[in-house]
mmCIF file of C-alpha atoms in Angstrom:
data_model
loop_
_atom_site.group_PDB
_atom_site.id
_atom_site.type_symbol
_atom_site.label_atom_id
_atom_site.label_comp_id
_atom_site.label_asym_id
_atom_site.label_seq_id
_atom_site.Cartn_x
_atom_site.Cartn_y
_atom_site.Cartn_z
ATOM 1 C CA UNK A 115 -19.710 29.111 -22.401
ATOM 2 C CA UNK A 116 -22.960 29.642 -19.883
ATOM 3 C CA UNK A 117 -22.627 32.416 -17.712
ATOM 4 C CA UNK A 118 -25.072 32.872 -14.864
ATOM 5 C CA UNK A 119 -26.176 35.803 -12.478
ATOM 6 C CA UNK A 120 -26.730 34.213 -8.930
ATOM 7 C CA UNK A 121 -28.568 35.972 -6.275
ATOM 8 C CA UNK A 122 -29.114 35.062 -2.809
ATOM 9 C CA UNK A 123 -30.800 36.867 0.059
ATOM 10 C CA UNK A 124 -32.247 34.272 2.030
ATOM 11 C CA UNK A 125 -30.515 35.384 5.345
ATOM 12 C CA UNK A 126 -29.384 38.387 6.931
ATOM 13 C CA UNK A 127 -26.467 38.584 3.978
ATOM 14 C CA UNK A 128 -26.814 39.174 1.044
ATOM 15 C CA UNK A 129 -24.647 38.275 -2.099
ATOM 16 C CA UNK A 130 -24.502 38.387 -5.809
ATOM 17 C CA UNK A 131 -22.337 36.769 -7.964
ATOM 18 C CA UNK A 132 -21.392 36.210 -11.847
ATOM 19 C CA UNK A 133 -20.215 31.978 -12.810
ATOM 20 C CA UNK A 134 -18.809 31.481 -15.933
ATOM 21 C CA UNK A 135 -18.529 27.597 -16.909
ATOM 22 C CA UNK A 136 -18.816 27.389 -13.358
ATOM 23 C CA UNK A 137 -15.725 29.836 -12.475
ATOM 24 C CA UNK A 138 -16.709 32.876 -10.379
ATOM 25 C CA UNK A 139 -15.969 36.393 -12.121
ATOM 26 C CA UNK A 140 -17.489 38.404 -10.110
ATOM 27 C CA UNK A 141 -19.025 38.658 -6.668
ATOM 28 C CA UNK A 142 -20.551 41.316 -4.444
ATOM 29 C CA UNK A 143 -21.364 40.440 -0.790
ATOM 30 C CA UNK A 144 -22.661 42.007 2.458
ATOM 31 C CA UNK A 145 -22.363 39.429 5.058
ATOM 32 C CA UNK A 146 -23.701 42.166 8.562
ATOM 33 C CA UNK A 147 -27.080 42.655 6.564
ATOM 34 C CA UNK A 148 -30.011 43.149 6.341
ATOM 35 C CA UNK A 149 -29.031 45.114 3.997
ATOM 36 C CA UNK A 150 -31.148 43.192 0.865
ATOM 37 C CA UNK A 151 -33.513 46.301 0.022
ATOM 38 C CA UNK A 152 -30.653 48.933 -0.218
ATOM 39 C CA UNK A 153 -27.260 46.839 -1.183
ATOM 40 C CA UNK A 154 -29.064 44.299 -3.622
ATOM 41 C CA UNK A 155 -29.658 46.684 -6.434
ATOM 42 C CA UNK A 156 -26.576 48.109 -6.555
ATOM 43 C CA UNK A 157 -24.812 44.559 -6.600
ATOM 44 C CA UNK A 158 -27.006 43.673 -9.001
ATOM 45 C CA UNK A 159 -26.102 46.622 -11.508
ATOM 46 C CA UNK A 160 -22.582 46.057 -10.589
ATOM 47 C CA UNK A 161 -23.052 42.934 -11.675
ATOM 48 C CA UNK A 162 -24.404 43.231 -15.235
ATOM 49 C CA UNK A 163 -22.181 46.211 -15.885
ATOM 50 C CA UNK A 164 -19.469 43.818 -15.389
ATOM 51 C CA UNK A 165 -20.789 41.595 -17.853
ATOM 52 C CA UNK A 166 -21.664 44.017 -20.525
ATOM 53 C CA UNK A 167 -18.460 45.742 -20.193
ATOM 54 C CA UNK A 168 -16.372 42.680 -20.844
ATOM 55 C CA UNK A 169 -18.781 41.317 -23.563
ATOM 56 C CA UNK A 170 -19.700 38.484 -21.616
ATOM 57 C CA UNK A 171 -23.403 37.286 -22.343
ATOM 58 C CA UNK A 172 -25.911 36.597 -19.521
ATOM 59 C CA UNK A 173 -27.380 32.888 -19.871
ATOM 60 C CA UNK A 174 -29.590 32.305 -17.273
ATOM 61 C CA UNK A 175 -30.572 34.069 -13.478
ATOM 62 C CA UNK A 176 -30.482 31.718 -10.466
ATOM 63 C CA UNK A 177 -31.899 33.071 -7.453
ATOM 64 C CA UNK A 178 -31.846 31.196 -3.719
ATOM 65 C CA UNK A 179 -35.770 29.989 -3.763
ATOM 66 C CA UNK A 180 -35.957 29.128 0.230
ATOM 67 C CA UNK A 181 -36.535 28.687 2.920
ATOM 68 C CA UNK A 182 -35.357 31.178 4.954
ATOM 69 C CA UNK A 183 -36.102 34.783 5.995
ATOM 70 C CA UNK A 184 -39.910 36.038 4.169
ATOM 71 C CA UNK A 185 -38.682 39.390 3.678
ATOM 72 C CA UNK A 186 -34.915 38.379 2.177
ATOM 73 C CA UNK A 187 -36.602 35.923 -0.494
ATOM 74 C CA UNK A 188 -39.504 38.140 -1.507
ATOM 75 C CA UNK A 189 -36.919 40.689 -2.935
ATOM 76 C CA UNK A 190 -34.498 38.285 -4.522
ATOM 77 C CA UNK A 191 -36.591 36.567 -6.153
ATOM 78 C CA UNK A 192 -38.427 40.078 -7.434
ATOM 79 C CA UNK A 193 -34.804 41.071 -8.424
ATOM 80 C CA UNK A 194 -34.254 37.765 -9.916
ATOM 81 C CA UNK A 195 -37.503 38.252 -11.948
ATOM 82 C CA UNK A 196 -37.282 41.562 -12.887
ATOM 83 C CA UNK A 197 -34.016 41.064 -14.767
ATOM 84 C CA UNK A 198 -35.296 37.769 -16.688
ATOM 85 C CA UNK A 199 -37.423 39.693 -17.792
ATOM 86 C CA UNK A 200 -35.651 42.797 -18.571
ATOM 87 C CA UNK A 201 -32.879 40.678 -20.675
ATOM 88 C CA UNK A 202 -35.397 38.150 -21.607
ATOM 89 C CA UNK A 203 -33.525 35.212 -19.569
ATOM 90 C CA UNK A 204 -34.571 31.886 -18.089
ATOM 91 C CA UNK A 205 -35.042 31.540 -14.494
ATOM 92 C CA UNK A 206 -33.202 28.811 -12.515
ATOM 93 C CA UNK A 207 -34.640 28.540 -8.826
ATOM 94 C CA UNK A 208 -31.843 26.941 -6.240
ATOM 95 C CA UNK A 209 -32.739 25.384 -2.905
ATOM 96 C CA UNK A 210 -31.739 27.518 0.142
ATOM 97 C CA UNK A 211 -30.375 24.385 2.279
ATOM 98 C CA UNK A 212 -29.199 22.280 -0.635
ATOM 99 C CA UNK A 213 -26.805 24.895 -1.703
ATOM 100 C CA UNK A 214 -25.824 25.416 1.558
ATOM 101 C CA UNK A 215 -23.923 22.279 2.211
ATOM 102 C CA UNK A 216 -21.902 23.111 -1.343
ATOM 103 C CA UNK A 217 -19.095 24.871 0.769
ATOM 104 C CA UNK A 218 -19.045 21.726 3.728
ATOM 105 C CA UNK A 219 -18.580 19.349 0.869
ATOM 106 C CA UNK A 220 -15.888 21.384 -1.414
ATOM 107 C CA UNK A 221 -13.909 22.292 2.091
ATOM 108 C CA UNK A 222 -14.043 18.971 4.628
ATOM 109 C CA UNK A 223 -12.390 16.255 3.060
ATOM 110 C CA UNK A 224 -12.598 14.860 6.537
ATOM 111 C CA UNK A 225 -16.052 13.887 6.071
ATOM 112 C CA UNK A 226 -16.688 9.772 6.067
ATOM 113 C CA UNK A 227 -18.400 8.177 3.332
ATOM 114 C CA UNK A 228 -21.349 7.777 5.576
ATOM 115 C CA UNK A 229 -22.000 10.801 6.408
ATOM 116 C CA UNK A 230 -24.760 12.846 6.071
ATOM 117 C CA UNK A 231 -25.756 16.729 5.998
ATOM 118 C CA UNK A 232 -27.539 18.974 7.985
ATOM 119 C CA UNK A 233 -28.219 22.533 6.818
ATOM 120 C CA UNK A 234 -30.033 24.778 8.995
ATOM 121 C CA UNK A 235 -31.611 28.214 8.846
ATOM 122 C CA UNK A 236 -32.851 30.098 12.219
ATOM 123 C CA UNK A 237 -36.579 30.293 12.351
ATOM 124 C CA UNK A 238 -36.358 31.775 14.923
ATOM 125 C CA UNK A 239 -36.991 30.337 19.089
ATOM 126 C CA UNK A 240 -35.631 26.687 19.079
ATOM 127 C CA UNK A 241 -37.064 26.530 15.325
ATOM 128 C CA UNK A 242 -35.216 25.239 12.372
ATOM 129 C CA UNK A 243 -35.891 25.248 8.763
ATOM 130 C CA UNK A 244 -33.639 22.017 8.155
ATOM 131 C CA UNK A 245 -33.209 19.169 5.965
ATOM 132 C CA UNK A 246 -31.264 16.186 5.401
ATOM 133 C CA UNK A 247 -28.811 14.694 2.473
ATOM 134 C CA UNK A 248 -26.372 11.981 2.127
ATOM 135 C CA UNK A 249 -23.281 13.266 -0.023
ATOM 136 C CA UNK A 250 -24.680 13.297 -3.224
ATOM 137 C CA UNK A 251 -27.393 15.839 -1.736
ATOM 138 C CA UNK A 252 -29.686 12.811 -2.340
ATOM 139 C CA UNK A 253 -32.600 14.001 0.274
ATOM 140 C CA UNK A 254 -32.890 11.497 3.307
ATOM 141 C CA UNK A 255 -35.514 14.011 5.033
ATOM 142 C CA UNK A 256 -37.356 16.459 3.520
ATOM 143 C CA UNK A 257 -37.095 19.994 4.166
ATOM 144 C CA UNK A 258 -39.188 20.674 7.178
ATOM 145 C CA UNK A 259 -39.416 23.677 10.241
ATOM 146 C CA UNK A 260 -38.530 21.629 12.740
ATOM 147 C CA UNK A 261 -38.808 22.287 16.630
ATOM 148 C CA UNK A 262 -35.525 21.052 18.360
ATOM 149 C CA UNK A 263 -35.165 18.849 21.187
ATOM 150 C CA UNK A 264 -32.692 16.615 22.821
ATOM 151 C CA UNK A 265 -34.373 13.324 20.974
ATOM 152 C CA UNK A 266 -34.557 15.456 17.146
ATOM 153 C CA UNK A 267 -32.602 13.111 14.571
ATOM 154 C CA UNK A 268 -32.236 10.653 17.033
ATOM 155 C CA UNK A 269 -33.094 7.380 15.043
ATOM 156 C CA UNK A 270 -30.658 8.658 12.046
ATOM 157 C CA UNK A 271 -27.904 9.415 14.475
ATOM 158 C CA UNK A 272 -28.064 6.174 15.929
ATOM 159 C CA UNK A 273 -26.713 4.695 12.156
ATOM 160 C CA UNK A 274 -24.840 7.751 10.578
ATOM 161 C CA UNK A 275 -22.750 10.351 11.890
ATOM 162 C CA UNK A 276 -24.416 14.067 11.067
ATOM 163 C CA UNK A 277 -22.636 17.041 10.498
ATOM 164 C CA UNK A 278 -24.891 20.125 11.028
ATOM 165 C CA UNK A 279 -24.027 23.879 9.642
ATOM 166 C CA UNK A 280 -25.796 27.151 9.383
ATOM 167 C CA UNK A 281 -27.375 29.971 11.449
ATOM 168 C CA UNK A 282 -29.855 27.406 12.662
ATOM 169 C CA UNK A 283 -27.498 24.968 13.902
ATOM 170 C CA UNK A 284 -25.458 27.703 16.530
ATOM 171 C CA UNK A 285 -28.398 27.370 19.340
ATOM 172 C CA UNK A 286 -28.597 23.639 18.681
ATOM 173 C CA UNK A 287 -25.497 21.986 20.302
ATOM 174 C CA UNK A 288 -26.584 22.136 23.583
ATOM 175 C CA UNK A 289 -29.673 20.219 22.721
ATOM 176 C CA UNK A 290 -28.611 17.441 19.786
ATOM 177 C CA UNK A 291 -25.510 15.902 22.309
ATOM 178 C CA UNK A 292 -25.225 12.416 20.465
ATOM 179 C CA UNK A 293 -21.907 10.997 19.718
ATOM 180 C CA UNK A 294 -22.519 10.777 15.933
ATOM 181 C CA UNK A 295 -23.577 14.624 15.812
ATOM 182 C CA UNK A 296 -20.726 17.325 14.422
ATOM 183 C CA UNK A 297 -21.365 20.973 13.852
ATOM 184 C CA UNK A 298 -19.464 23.134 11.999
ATOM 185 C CA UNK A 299 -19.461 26.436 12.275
ATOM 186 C CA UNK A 300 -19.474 29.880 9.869
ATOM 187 C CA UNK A 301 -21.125 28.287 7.014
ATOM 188 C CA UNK A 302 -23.832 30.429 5.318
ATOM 189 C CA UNK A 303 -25.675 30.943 2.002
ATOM 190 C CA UNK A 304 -23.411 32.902 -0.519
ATOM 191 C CA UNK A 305 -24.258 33.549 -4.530
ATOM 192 C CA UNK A 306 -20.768 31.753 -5.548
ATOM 193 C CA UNK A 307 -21.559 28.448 -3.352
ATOM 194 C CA UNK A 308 -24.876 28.394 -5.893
ATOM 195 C CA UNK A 309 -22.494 27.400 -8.789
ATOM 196 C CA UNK A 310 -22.572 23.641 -9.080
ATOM 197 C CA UNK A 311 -25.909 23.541 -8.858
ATOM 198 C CA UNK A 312 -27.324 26.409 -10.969
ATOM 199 C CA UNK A 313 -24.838 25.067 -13.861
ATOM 200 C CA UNK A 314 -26.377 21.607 -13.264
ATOM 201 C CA UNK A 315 -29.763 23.194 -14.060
ATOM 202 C CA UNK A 316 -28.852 25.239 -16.506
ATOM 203 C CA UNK A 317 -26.911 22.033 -18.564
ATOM 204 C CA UNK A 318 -30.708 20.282 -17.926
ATOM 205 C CA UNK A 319 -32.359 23.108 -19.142
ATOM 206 C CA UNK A 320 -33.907 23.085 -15.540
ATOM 207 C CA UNK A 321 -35.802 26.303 -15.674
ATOM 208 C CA UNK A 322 -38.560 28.175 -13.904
ATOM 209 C CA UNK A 323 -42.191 29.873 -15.305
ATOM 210 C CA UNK A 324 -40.604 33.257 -14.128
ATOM 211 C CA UNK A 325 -44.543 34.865 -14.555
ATOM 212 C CA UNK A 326 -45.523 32.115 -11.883
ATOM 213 C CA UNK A 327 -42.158 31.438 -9.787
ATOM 214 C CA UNK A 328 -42.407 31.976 -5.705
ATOM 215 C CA UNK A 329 -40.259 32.030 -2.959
ATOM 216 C CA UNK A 330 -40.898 28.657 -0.808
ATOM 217 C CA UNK A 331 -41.270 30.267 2.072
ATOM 218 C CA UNK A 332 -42.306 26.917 4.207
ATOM 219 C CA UNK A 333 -44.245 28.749 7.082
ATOM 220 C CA UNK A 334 -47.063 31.547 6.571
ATOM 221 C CA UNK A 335 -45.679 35.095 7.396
ATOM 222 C CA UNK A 336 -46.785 36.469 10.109
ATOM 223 C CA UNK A 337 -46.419 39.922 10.954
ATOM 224 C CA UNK A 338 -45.448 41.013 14.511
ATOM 225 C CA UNK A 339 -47.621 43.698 15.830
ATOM 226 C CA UNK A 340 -45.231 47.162 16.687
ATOM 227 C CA UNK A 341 -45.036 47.353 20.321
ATOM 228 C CA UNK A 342 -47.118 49.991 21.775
ATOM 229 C CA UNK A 343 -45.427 53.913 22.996
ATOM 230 C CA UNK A 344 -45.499 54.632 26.345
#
């Protein structure tokens, strides 16, 4: 039985939680965040308390890899790390918008065969860090920050319906107004949505070099220079 520690803190929440076989047995979660630099830790310890107090050994970390928020990656994946290497542990390295349209496809049955997915996270303006996969989270686009406008996604719309979810999505239904486009709301990274596919990885012995492993942060950070007193 493979039992996994899944971290991610690619967006304002942040979560932690413990699969075994592919069952959750334990989850922490702030969902108001930021909170990653303080709460992380402590969900993390929580975490592997859990498992060492009920005998249950670790397998493998997976940690959300991006894109999404610089600063939110940077530590989960330094938390991620730091305990591979601490229990001596493989690394498994999930895909911030591919596990993000787990939850749309375990809770819409209502979804056609021909549809496809949209998972966005805010990059802030009318900026998107989105991709796009057909059911079987085949990629049809490749993840991309992409500027919206009224003609974005436009030529795929035109064949298959769209159903687009996530932070980034919210300030984009007043500018992507075809017929074939559906949003659903409240749908966000979480640690227990990681589950299929960190289990996946770990049955393909899908790991990462944890010495070399980064965030994919898609865009350079740049830092904002602090306003000056008056």
């Amino acid at each position: 039985m493979s039992c996994i520690l899944n971290i991610e803190t690619s967006t304002s929440a942040c979560s932690v939680a413990l699969s075994q076989d592919g069952q959750n047995i334990f989850t922490k979660e702030d969902l108001k965040g930021p909170s990653h630099a303080t709460a992380l830790g402590v969900f993390v310890d929580e975490a592997l308390s859990f498992a060492d107090n009920h005998a249950i050994p670790l397998d493998a970390v997976a940690v959300s890899c991006g894109p999404g928020s610089y600063t939110g990656l940077r530590i989960g994946v330094s938390m991620a790390k730091g305990v591979c290497y601490g229990r001596n542990l493989p690394l498994i390295g999930i895909p911030t918008l591919k596990a993000l349209c787990v939850p749309v496809l375990l809770y819409h049955d209502e979804l056609p065969e021909n549809a496809l997915l949209c998972p966005m996270i805010d990059a802030r303006r009318m900026e998107v860090y989105a991709a796009v996969y057909d059911r079987s989270l085949k990629p049809i686009c490749d993840i991309a920050a992409n500027i919206i406008d009224e003609n974005s996604y436009k030529e795929i719309l035109d064949v298959h319906p769209i159903y687009f979810f996530g932070d980034g999505a919210d300030k984009c239904k007043d500018k992507i107004k075809h017929t074939n486009a559906h949003f659903i709301d409240d749908v966000q990274p979480l640690a227990k949505m990681m589950f299929p596919l960190a289990e996946k990885a770990m049955a393909e012995e899908n790991f990462e070099d944890v010495a070399y492993f980064e965030p994919f942060y898609l865009k350079e950070f740049v830092a904002s220079k602090p306003k000056k007193l008056l």
